[in-house]
Tab-separated table of C-alpha atoms in Angstrom:
chain	number	residue	atom	x	y	z
A	251	MET	CA	0.001	-5.817	-22.544
A	252	ALA	CA	-2.640	-3.123	-22.150
A	253	GLU	CA	-1.858	0.272	-20.596
A	254	ILE	CA	-4.561	1.010	-18.105
A	255	ALA	CA	-5.077	3.404	-15.104
A	256	TYR	CA	-4.559	2.332	-11.530
A	257	TRP	CA	-8.326	2.477	-10.847
A	258	GLU	CA	-9.075	0.490	-13.982
A	259	ALA	CA	-6.647	-2.180	-12.802
A	260	ILE	CA	-8.529	-2.434	-9.400
A	261	ARG	CA	-11.899	-2.555	-11.212
A	262	ARG	CA	-10.625	-5.398	-13.446
A	263	ALA	CA	-9.461	-7.427	-10.495
A	264	HIS	CA	-12.811	-6.987	-8.807
A	265	ASP	CA	-14.666	-8.053	-11.949
A	266	GLU	CA	-12.475	-11.187	-12.500
A	267	GLU	CA	-12.740	-12.333	-8.946
A	268	LEU	CA	-16.498	-11.779	-8.789
A	269	ALA	CA	-16.823	-13.847	-11.937
A	270	HIS	CA	-14.501	-16.495	-10.714
A	271	ASP	CA	-16.184	-17.225	-7.367
A	272	ARG	CA	-19.707	-16.463	-6.237
A	273	MET	CA	-18.631	-16.247	-2.640
A	274	VAL	CA	-16.731	-13.004	-3.497
A	275	ILE	CA	-18.708	-9.889	-2.584
A	276	ALA	CA	-17.872	-6.154	-2.370
A	277	MET	CA	-19.042	-3.770	0.355
A	278	GLY	CA	-18.499	-0.067	1.005
A	279	GLU	CA	-19.899	3.454	0.738
A	280	ASP	CA	-21.065	4.457	-2.679
A	281	ILE	CA	-19.358	1.460	-4.459
A	282	GLY	CA	-22.586	0.274	-6.004
A	283	VAL	CA	-24.841	2.574	-7.839
A	284	ALA	CA	-22.315	5.374	-7.862
A	285	GLY	CA	-19.446	3.031	-8.797
A	286	GLY	CA	-17.078	4.136	-6.107
A	287	THR	CA	-15.459	7.489	-5.220
A	288	TYR	CA	-12.431	6.562	-7.419
A	289	LYS	CA	-14.468	4.494	-10.003
A	290	ALA	CA	-12.785	1.293	-8.818
A	291	THR	CA	-16.201	-0.608	-8.845
A	292	SER	CA	-17.909	1.273	-11.720
A	293	GLY	CA	-20.377	-0.803	-13.570
A	294	LEU	CA	-20.088	-3.772	-11.224
A	295	TYR	CA	-23.414	-3.117	-9.495
A	296	GLN	CA	-25.222	-3.314	-12.820
A	297	LYS	CA	-23.346	-6.499	-13.708
A	298	TYR	CA	-23.534	-8.447	-10.465
A	299	GLY	CA	-26.499	-6.964	-8.617
A	300	ALA	CA	-27.124	-5.447	-5.230
A	301	GLU	CA	-26.586	-8.846	-3.408
A	302	ARG	CA	-22.858	-8.843	-4.373
A	303	ILE	CA	-22.032	-5.171	-4.810
A	304	ILE	CA	-23.372	-3.840	-1.543
A	305	ASP	CA	-23.807	-0.122	-0.926
A	306	THR	CA	-23.468	0.389	2.938
A	307	PRO	CA	-24.342	3.053	5.348
A	308	ILE	CA	-21.615	5.436	6.498
A	309	SER	CA	-20.650	3.085	9.411
A	310	GLU	CA	-17.185	1.545	8.841
A	311	ASN	CA	-17.099	-0.441	11.969
A	312	SER	CA	-20.472	-2.124	11.220
A	313	TYR	CA	-19.882	-3.148	7.590
A	314	THR	CA	-16.300	-4.208	8.306
A	315	GLY	CA	-17.617	-6.420	11.121
A	316	ILE	CA	-20.330	-7.732	8.841
A	317	GLY	CA	-17.589	-8.507	6.266
A	318	ILE	CA	-15.504	-10.261	8.900
A	319	GLY	CA	-18.446	-12.385	9.982
A	320	ALA	CA	-19.273	-13.246	6.375
A	321	SER	CA	-15.641	-14.290	5.716
A	322	MET	CA	-15.664	-16.633	8.781
A	323	ALA	CA	-18.812	-18.177	7.274
A	324	GLY	CA	-17.097	-18.885	3.936
A	325	MET	CA	-17.522	-15.686	1.994
A	326	ARG	CA	-14.645	-13.622	0.495
A	327	PRO	CA	-15.603	-9.990	1.068
A	328	ILE	CA	-13.714	-7.059	-0.433
A	329	ILE	CA	-14.287	-4.047	1.948
A	330	GLU	CA	-13.674	-0.595	0.642
A	331	ILE	CA	-12.976	2.173	3.186
A	332	MET	CA	-13.275	5.499	1.334
A	333	SER	CA	-10.290	7.058	3.153
A	334	ILE	CA	-7.792	5.413	5.525
A	335	ASN	CA	-8.667	7.980	8.099
A	336	PHE	CA	-12.059	6.221	8.588
A	337	ALA	CA	-10.420	2.841	8.930
A	338	LEU	CA	-9.757	4.019	12.529
A	339	LEU	CA	-13.493	3.487	13.064
A	340	ALA	CA	-13.115	-0.174	12.211
A	341	LEU	CA	-9.991	-0.946	14.271
A	342	ASP	CA	-11.866	-2.953	16.845
A	343	THR	CA	-13.198	-5.440	14.256
A	344	LEU	CA	-9.942	-5.474	12.204
A	345	ILE	CA	-7.487	-5.815	15.137
A	346	ASN	CA	-9.516	-7.638	17.850
A	347	ALA	CA	-11.384	-9.975	15.421
A	348	ALA	CA	-9.995	-10.353	11.875
A	349	ALA	CA	-6.371	-10.408	12.920
A	350	LYS	CA	-6.837	-12.861	15.874
A	351	ILE	CA	-9.586	-15.270	15.043
A	352	ARG	CA	-7.380	-18.006	13.491
A	353	TYR	CA	-5.179	-18.059	16.631
A	354	MET	CA	-8.099	-17.794	19.062
A	355	SER	CA	-9.761	-20.758	17.295
A	356	GLY	CA	-6.756	-22.889	17.169
A	357	GLY	CA	-6.606	-22.759	13.424
A	358	ARG	CA	-10.259	-23.873	12.948
A	359	VAL	CA	-11.559	-20.509	11.650
A	360	SER	CA	-10.032	-18.361	8.881
A	361	CYS	CA	-10.949	-14.744	7.962
A	362	PRO	CA	-10.337	-14.273	4.270
A	363	ILE	CA	-11.267	-10.660	4.055
A	364	VAL	CA	-9.646	-7.845	1.966
A	365	MET	CA	-9.773	-4.232	3.077
A	366	ARG	CA	-8.886	-1.707	0.374
A	367	THR	CA	-8.394	1.906	1.243
A	368	PRO	CA	-6.604	4.890	-0.069
A	369	GLY	CA	-4.166	6.886	2.122
A	370	GLY	CA	-1.743	9.676	1.681
A	371	THR	CA	-2.058	13.239	0.446
A	372	ALA	CA	-3.914	14.171	-2.748
A	373	HIS	CA	-4.917	17.712	-3.770
A	374	GLN	CA	-6.286	19.696	-0.789
A	375	LEU	CA	-8.138	16.907	0.956
A	376	ALA	CA	-6.812	18.193	4.236
A	377	ALA	CA	-6.029	16.329	7.477
A	378	GLN	CA	-9.383	14.417	7.690
A	379	HIS	CA	-8.653	12.656	4.422
A	380	SER	CA	-4.958	12.457	4.104
A	381	ALA	CA	-3.816	10.139	6.861
A	382	ARG	CA	-0.799	7.689	6.537
A	383	LEU	CA	-1.646	4.857	8.916
A	384	ALA	CA	0.388	1.965	7.389
A	385	ARG	CA	2.488	1.804	10.640
A	386	MET	CA	-0.676	1.080	12.626
A	387	PHE	CA	-1.684	-1.998	10.616
A	388	MET	CA	1.824	-3.302	10.143
A	389	SER	CA	2.229	-3.492	13.907
A	390	THR	CA	-0.648	-6.017	14.247
A	391	PRO	CA	0.226	-9.744	14.061
A	392	GLY	CA	-2.266	-11.718	11.979
A	393	LEU	CA	-2.773	-9.047	9.304
A	394	ARG	CA	-1.031	-8.849	5.849
A	395	VAL	CA	-0.367	-5.244	4.720
A	396	VAL	CA	0.580	-4.485	1.132
A	397	THR	CA	1.080	-1.184	-0.794
A	398	PRO	CA	0.817	-1.538	-4.639
A	399	ARG	CA	2.992	1.069	-6.413
A	400	GLY	CA	1.240	0.921	-9.811
A	401	PRO	CA	-1.399	-0.658	-11.939
A	402	LEU	CA	0.147	-4.066	-12.258
A	403	ASP	CA	0.484	-4.518	-8.476
A	404	ALA	CA	-2.996	-2.962	-7.842
A	405	TYR	CA	-4.511	-5.624	-10.172
A	406	GLY	CA	-2.372	-8.569	-9.268
A	407	MET	CA	-2.182	-7.909	-5.446
A	408	LEU	CA	-6.012	-7.566	-5.123
A	409	LYS	CA	-6.529	-10.883	-7.021
A	410	SER	CA	-3.972	-12.608	-4.761
A	411	ALA	CA	-5.513	-11.051	-1.680
A	412	VAL	CA	-9.076	-12.214	-2.521
A	413	ARG	CA	-7.770	-15.864	-2.721
A	414	CYS	CA	-5.633	-15.581	0.368
A	415	ASN	CA	-6.994	-17.103	3.623
A	416	ASP	CA	-5.472	-14.232	5.753
A	417	PRO	CA	-6.944	-10.831	6.283
A	418	VAL	CA	-5.218	-8.428	3.914
A	419	ILE	CA	-5.073	-4.668	4.084
A	420	ILE	CA	-4.388	-2.993	0.727
A	421	ILE	CA	-3.192	0.562	1.139
A	422	GLU	CA	-3.522	2.445	-2.105
A	423	HIS	CA	-2.708	6.126	-2.711
A	424	GLU	CA	-5.152	8.896	-3.535
A	425	SER	CA	-2.660	10.525	-5.945
A	426	MET	CA	-2.158	7.353	-7.972
A	427	TYR	CA	-5.615	6.380	-9.201
A	428	ASN	CA	-5.142	7.990	-12.623
A	429	MET	CA	-1.479	6.720	-12.892
A	430	ARG	CA	-1.121	4.517	-15.998
A	431	GLY	CA	0.889	1.321	-16.527
A	432	GLU	CA	1.020	-1.974	-18.421
A	433	VAL	CA	-0.964	-4.883	-17.142
A	434	PRO	CA	-1.003	-8.270	-19.085
A	435	ASP	CA	-4.224	-9.051	-20.926
A	436	THR	CA	-4.105	-12.551	-19.366
A	437	GLU	CA	-4.893	-13.191	-15.702
A	438	THR	CA	-1.965	-12.367	-13.468
A	439	PHE	CA	-1.312	-12.604	-9.760
A	440	ARG	CA	1.221	-10.678	-7.823
A	441	PRO	CA	2.758	-11.909	-4.503
A	442	LEU	CA	1.617	-10.488	-1.112
A	443	GLU	CA	5.152	-10.564	0.329
A	444	GLY	CA	8.620	-9.811	-0.883
A	445	ALA	CA	10.393	-6.546	-1.715
A	446	GLU	CA	11.346	-5.876	-5.335
A	447	ILE	CA	14.328	-4.184	-6.784
A	448	VAL	CA	12.777	-1.896	-9.463
A	449	ARG	CA	16.049	-0.224	-10.436
A	450	VAL	CA	19.505	-1.814	-10.104
A	451	GLY	CA	22.317	0.290	-8.766
A	452	THR	CA	25.586	0.108	-6.891
A	453	ASP	CA	26.223	3.280	-5.004
A	454	VAL	CA	23.230	3.847	-2.682
A	455	THR	CA	19.925	2.121	-1.885
A	456	LEU	CA	16.769	4.170	-2.022
A	457	ILE	CA	13.877	2.362	-0.223
A	458	GLY	CA	10.234	3.282	-0.630
A	459	TYR	CA	6.770	1.951	-0.714
A	460	ASN	CA	3.544	2.938	-2.454
A	461	TYR	CA	3.797	6.493	-3.875
A	462	SER	CA	7.330	7.127	-2.374
A	463	VAL	CA	8.771	4.483	-4.772
A	464	HIS	CA	8.134	7.037	-7.532
A	465	LEU	CA	9.990	9.717	-5.663
A	466	CYS	CA	12.934	7.305	-5.311
A	467	LEU	CA	12.910	6.580	-9.017
A	468	ALA	CA	12.772	10.222	-9.931
A	469	ALA	CA	15.683	10.983	-7.584
A	470	ALA	CA	17.588	7.929	-9.038
A	471	ALA	CA	17.301	9.385	-12.558
A	472	LYS	CA	18.670	12.730	-11.259
A	473	LEU	CA	21.557	10.920	-9.564
A	474	ALA	CA	22.340	8.997	-12.752
A	475	ALA	CA	22.849	12.316	-14.517
A	476	MET	CA	25.406	13.058	-11.936
A	477	GLY	CA	27.256	9.734	-12.493
A	478	ILE	CA	25.777	8.104	-9.365
A	479	SER	CA	24.179	4.663	-9.523
A	480	ALA	CA	21.183	4.312	-7.215
A	481	GLU	CA	19.360	1.110	-6.501
A	482	VAL	CA	15.625	1.527	-5.867
A	483	LEU	CA	13.831	-0.983	-3.639
A	484	ASP	CA	10.049	-1.169	-3.479
A	485	LEU	CA	9.006	-2.750	-0.123
A	486	ARG	CA	5.630	-3.794	-1.563
A	487	ALA	CA	4.548	-5.615	1.599
A	488	LEU	CA	4.860	-3.904	4.942
A	489	ARG	CA	3.825	-7.052	6.874
A	490	PRO	CA	5.681	-9.282	6.401
A	491	ILE	CA	8.769	-7.134	5.639
A	492	ASP	CA	11.337	-8.701	3.339
A	493	ARG	CA	14.395	-8.393	5.499
A	494	ASP	CA	16.610	-10.500	3.167
A	495	THR	CA	16.142	-8.257	0.156
A	496	ILE	CA	16.793	-5.179	2.198
A	497	ARG	CA	19.934	-6.707	3.663
A	498	ARG	CA	21.347	-7.833	0.254
A	499	SER	CA	20.722	-4.392	-1.416
A	500	VAL	CA	22.406	-2.438	1.477
A	501	GLU	CA	25.274	-4.935	1.712
A	502	LYS	CA	25.891	-4.202	-1.894
A	503	THR	CA	25.656	-0.456	-1.836
A	504	HIS	CA	26.705	0.206	1.784
A	505	LYS	CA	24.355	3.289	2.031
A	506	ALA	CA	20.623	3.638	2.448
A	507	VAL	CA	17.877	6.286	2.184
A	508	ILE	CA	14.364	5.497	3.337
A	509	ALA	CA	11.609	7.648	1.856
A	510	GLU	CA	7.959	7.716	2.998
A	511	GLU	CA	5.183	10.122	2.973
A	512	ASP	CA	4.430	9.318	6.589
A	513	GLU	CA	5.525	11.190	9.655
A	514	ALA	CA	8.832	10.071	11.111
A	515	THR	CA	7.706	9.204	14.586
A	516	VAL	CA	7.223	5.414	15.028
A	517	GLY	CA	6.960	5.154	11.258
A	518	VAL	CA	7.752	2.572	8.614
A	519	GLY	CA	11.097	4.263	8.091
A	520	SER	CA	11.955	3.704	11.707
A	521	GLU	CA	11.339	0.016	11.320
A	522	ILE	CA	13.394	-0.224	8.117
A	523	ILE	CA	16.309	1.512	9.882
A	524	SER	CA	15.988	-1.064	12.604
A	525	VAL	CA	16.156	-3.898	10.067
A	526	ILE	CA	19.238	-2.293	8.429
A	527	MET	CA	21.036	-1.917	11.786
A	528	GLU	CA	20.160	-5.484	12.822
A	529	GLU	CA	20.928	-7.191	9.528
A	530	CYS	CA	23.840	-5.177	7.947
A	531	PHE	CA	25.331	-2.786	10.431
A	532	PHE	CA	28.955	-3.658	9.604
A	533	ALA	CA	28.314	-3.178	5.873
A	534	LEU	CA	27.349	0.462	6.292
A	535	ASP	CA	29.689	3.290	5.149
A	536	ALA	CA	27.257	5.956	6.393
A	537	GLN	CA	24.312	6.220	8.727
A	538	PRO	CA	20.936	5.697	7.002
A	539	VAL	CA	18.853	8.789	6.391
A	540	ARG	CA	15.023	9.055	6.443
A	541	VAL	CA	12.940	11.298	4.171
A	542	HIS	CA	9.545	11.908	5.640
A	543	ALA	CA	6.587	14.258	6.107
A	544	ALA	CA	6.508	17.111	8.470
A	545	ASP	CA	5.117	16.107	11.899
A	546	VAL	CA	1.999	18.100	11.515
A	547	PRO	CA	-1.640	17.400	10.433
A	548	VAL	CA	-1.752	17.758	6.591
A	549	PRO	CA	-2.626	21.355	5.776
A	550	TYR	CA	-5.508	22.272	3.409
A	551	ASN	CA	-3.596	25.220	1.875
A	552	HIS	CA	-2.070	23.788	-1.259
A	553	GLU	CA	1.368	25.443	-0.769
A	554	LEU	CA	1.492	24.342	2.813
A	555	GLU	CA	0.455	20.798	1.822
A	556	LYS	CA	3.321	20.649	-0.629
A	557	ALA	CA	5.724	21.948	1.968
A	558	ALA	CA	4.568	19.277	4.479
A	559	ILE	CA	5.238	16.202	2.459
A	560	PRO	CA	8.516	15.022	0.790
A	561	ASN	CA	9.297	15.224	-2.881
A	562	ALA	CA	11.888	13.724	-5.194
A	563	ASP	CA	14.374	16.547	-4.528
A	564	ASP	CA	14.202	15.735	-0.855
A	565	VAL	CA	15.128	12.166	-1.683
A	566	LEU	CA	17.991	13.437	-4.017
A	567	ALA	CA	19.277	15.681	-1.193
A	568	ALA	CA	19.259	12.735	1.326
A	569	ALA	CA	21.091	10.480	-1.109
A	570	LEU	CA	23.784	13.161	-1.685
A	571	LYS	CA	24.158	13.488	2.123
A	572	VAL	CA	24.828	9.810	2.706
A	573	LEU	CA	27.220	9.895	-0.303
A	574	GLY	CA	29.102	12.808	1.335
A	575	ARG	CA	28.423	15.006	-1.628
A	576	VAL	CA	27.004	17.893	0.535
């Protein structure tokens, strides 16, 4: 095991997949000569050349469309969108082409493209660079949507996504690129579906994805000091959602808190509560509680930014609420 940063794990996955298959290419703004805004492709331009590490114009719809066409012709492109806000410019190609081509062609054409993009709030990147759009992609049949919570998943999910014949959206988090964690020295793949229990507990289930998993873990540690056993569930994949693991956990604890950095309206948390109500309504001892961002554009002011997004204490308060401790 080596302890590496989140961005280093992504870079290593790129490097291994580029070496494994000459049909793998990477495309995006400043990913070549500059090595990427978050260093996730640093050094790869010098190693693989301009034909495989392709710096693009600032035109997300065009280079995503080129990548989709290349994937239909047998290539395996990794597209980097510098901020998930700008993935909105590529929705036509992603939703009307990538997600539908297999079905429109009767299974004769696949679209093995990967789109990586950071979302969520970092330090004062403001509303134009802090969107949380997971709910938009998870509502689209034909796409896979995954949210790696740490270096191991960032590495292993990207490798699995490159070798998958479906279009895969990997939503990273701008606050996690310097997060460190252990990754095996040997080649490792991580599944693109299936939730994971990352802390076992019996009294309440805390459900998160991406960065909010860490809020849940921090809250679970505080609950443990109070004699409360919290189970923490990382959704990992938002499409498809692992309904069975959610059901088993909530049936065991009888209580659920869903934490996300997204706004509440039509969010991931709304969908998870629907799953809980459909799958294990009669197992509940209390109504599920959502922890979410304020329903406002992300402020630039740092204190307002912190006030607009949830933290571990918010998850703790929600857990105490469902436990009847407040």
